[in-house]
Amino acid sequence: MCQLGPSEYIPNRVNSFLTSLEESILRRHNYYIITTAYRRSWVLAANGWLDNHRTVSSRTHLNYQEKRTFSQNYKTVVNTTHTIDV
């Protein structure tokens, strides 16, 4: 098991994918953003844990509306780990 760093930690590269609104939503709901070395993916792990069996993967490319919908649903996915391929 691996616990992530503080919720304030968001890599600079995430700005190319997430808007400032999305980043603020992540911080407000205590999400963590990390990158994996072996996959080009953003992993959003609720409560700072990676070992969550309920994982939802998005399509490889998200269009604008999908990004807005995903952003709006952050607050409803507590205890769920999302992998966003980019």
PDB file of C-alpha atoms in Angstrom:
ATOM      1  CA  MET A   1       0.000   0.000   0.000  1.00  0.00           C
ATOM      2  CA  CYS A   2       1.178   3.490  -0.752  1.00  0.00           C
ATOM      3  CA  GLN A   3      -0.151   6.639   0.831  1.00  0.00           C
ATOM      4  CA  LEU A   4       0.175   9.759  -1.276  1.00  0.00           C
ATOM      5  CA  GLY A   5       1.401  13.164  -0.258  1.00  0.00           C
ATOM      6  CA  PRO A   6      -0.596  16.147   0.990  1.00  0.00           C
ATOM      7  CA  SER A   7      -3.673  17.198  -0.936  1.00  0.00           C
ATOM      8  CA  GLU A   8      -1.963  20.451  -1.909  1.00  0.00           C
ATOM      9  CA  TYR A   9       0.454  18.533  -4.117  1.00  0.00           C
ATOM     10  CA  ILE A  10      -0.590  18.753  -7.752  1.00  0.00           C
ATOM     11  CA  PRO A  11       2.078  18.343 -10.427  1.00  0.00           C
ATOM     12  CA  ASN A  12       2.612  21.266 -12.770  1.00  0.00           C
ATOM     13  CA  ARG A  13       1.973  19.042 -15.768  1.00  0.00           C
ATOM     14  CA  VAL A  14      -1.599  18.469 -14.644  1.00  0.00           C
ATOM     15  CA  ASN A  15      -2.397  21.995 -15.809  1.00  0.00           C
ATOM     16  CA  SER A  16      -2.313  20.736 -19.375  1.00  0.00           C
ATOM     17  CA  PHE A  17      -5.280  18.506 -18.582  1.00  0.00           C
ATOM     18  CA  LEU A  18      -7.188  19.899 -15.614  1.00  0.00           C
ATOM     19  CA  THR A  19      -8.538  23.411 -15.364  1.00  0.00           C
ATOM     20  CA  SER A  20      -8.063  25.513 -12.247  1.00  0.00           C
ATOM     21  CA  LEU A  21     -11.716  24.833 -11.380  1.00  0.00           C
ATOM     22  CA  GLU A  22     -11.108  21.106 -11.546  1.00  0.00           C
ATOM     23  CA  GLU A  23      -7.985  21.449  -9.424  1.00  0.00           C
ATOM     24  CA  SER A  24      -9.910  23.377  -6.771  1.00  0.00           C
ATOM     25  CA  ILE A  25     -12.604  20.695  -6.755  1.00  0.00           C
ATOM     26  CA  LEU A  26      -9.949  18.046  -6.256  1.00  0.00           C
ATOM     27  CA  ARG A  27      -8.397  19.932  -3.340  1.00  0.00           C
ATOM     28  CA  ARG A  28     -11.764  20.661  -1.741  1.00  0.00           C
ATOM     29  CA  HIS A  29     -12.676  16.980  -1.732  1.00  0.00           C
ATOM     30  CA  ASN A  30      -9.226  15.868  -0.588  1.00  0.00           C
ATOM     31  CA  TYR A  31      -8.241  14.060  -3.742  1.00  0.00           C
ATOM     32  CA  TYR A  32      -4.675  13.350  -4.721  1.00  0.00           C
ATOM     33  CA  ILE A  33      -3.147  13.405  -8.186  1.00  0.00           C
ATOM     34  CA  ILE A  34      -0.171  11.267  -9.123  1.00  0.00           C
ATOM     35  CA  THR A  35       1.385  10.003 -12.311  1.00  0.00           C
ATOM     36  CA  THR A  36       2.395   6.428 -13.061  1.00  0.00           C
ATOM     37  CA  ALA A  37       5.760   5.734 -14.655  1.00  0.00           C
ATOM     38  CA  TYR A  38       4.604   2.724 -16.673  1.00  0.00           C
ATOM     39  CA  ARG A  39       1.348   4.238 -18.034  1.00  0.00           C
ATOM     40  CA  ARG A  40       0.525   7.683 -19.366  1.00  0.00           C
ATOM     41  CA  SER A  41      -2.315   8.104 -16.916  1.00  0.00           C
ATOM     42  CA  TRP A  42      -3.484  10.456 -14.205  1.00  0.00           C
ATOM     43  CA  VAL A  43      -4.593   8.529 -11.144  1.00  0.00           C
ATOM     44  CA  LEU A  44      -7.001  10.283  -8.802  1.00  0.00           C
ATOM     45  CA  ALA A  45      -7.054   8.372  -5.532  1.00  0.00           C
ATOM     46  CA  ALA A  46      -9.698   9.222  -2.976  1.00  0.00           C
ATOM     47  CA  ASN A  47      -8.495   9.422   0.632  1.00  0.00           C
ATOM     48  CA  GLY A  48      -4.884   9.048  -0.480  1.00  0.00           C
ATOM     49  CA  TRP A  49      -4.988   5.306  -1.136  1.00  0.00           C
ATOM     50  CA  LEU A  50      -4.150   3.426  -4.326  1.00  0.00           C
ATOM     51  CA  ASP A  51      -5.463  -0.028  -3.431  1.00  0.00           C
ATOM     52  CA  ASN A  52      -9.096   0.554  -4.357  1.00  0.00           C
ATOM     53  CA  HIS A  53     -10.775  -2.273  -6.234  1.00  0.00           C
ATOM     54  CA  ARG A  54     -13.528  -0.130  -7.715  1.00  0.00           C
ATOM     55  CA  THR A  55     -11.648   1.549 -10.552  1.00  0.00           C
ATOM     56  CA  VAL A  56     -13.299   3.460 -13.382  1.00  0.00           C
ATOM     57  CA  SER A  57     -11.273   4.123 -16.521  1.00  0.00           C
ATOM     58  CA  SER A  58     -12.222   6.829 -18.976  1.00  0.00           C
ATOM     59  CA  ARG A  59     -11.792   6.763 -22.718  1.00  0.00           C
ATOM     60  CA  THR A  60      -8.330   7.683 -23.962  1.00  0.00           C
ATOM     61  CA  HIS A  61      -9.394  11.165 -25.042  1.00  0.00           C
ATOM     62  CA  LEU A  62     -11.964  13.267 -23.227  1.00  0.00           C
ATOM     63  CA  ASN A  63     -13.754  16.011 -25.108  1.00  0.00           C
ATOM     64  CA  TYR A  64     -14.776  19.276 -23.464  1.00  0.00           C
ATOM     65  CA  GLN A  65     -18.222  18.115 -22.342  1.00  0.00           C
ATOM     66  CA  GLU A  66     -16.857  14.885 -20.919  1.00  0.00           C
ATOM     67  CA  LYS A  67     -14.278  16.848 -18.944  1.00  0.00           C
ATOM     68  CA  ARG A  68     -16.984  19.126 -17.551  1.00  0.00           C
ATOM     69  CA  THR A  69     -19.148  16.146 -16.593  1.00  0.00           C
ATOM     70  CA  PHE A  70     -16.203  14.360 -14.958  1.00  0.00           C
ATOM     71  CA  SER A  71     -15.335  17.505 -13.044  1.00  0.00           C
ATOM     72  CA  GLN A  72     -18.895  17.919 -11.779  1.00  0.00           C
ATOM     73  CA  ASN A  73     -18.949  14.309 -10.599  1.00  0.00           C
ATOM     74  CA  TYR A  74     -15.777  14.512  -8.458  1.00  0.00           C
ATOM     75  CA  LYS A  75     -17.780  15.057  -5.295  1.00  0.00           C
ATOM     76  CA  THR A  76     -19.846  11.917  -5.910  1.00  0.00           C
ATOM     77  CA  VAL A  77     -16.982   9.451  -6.326  1.00  0.00           C
ATOM     78  CA  VAL A  78     -15.646   9.260  -2.789  1.00  0.00           C
ATOM     79  CA  ASN A  79     -13.770   6.007  -2.124  1.00  0.00           C
ATOM     80  CA  THR A  80     -13.406   5.394  -5.855  1.00  0.00           C
ATOM     81  CA  THR A  81     -10.179   5.565  -7.806  1.00  0.00           C
ATOM     82  CA  HIS A  82     -10.324   7.039 -11.298  1.00  0.00           C
ATOM     83  CA  THR A  83      -7.735   6.514 -13.976  1.00  0.00           C
ATOM     84  CA  ILE A  84      -7.743   9.056 -16.789  1.00  0.00           C
ATOM     85  CA  ASP A  85      -5.639   8.073 -19.787  1.00  0.00           C
ATOM     86  CA  VAL A  86      -4.063  11.060 -21.522  1.00  0.00           C
TER      87      VAL A  86
END
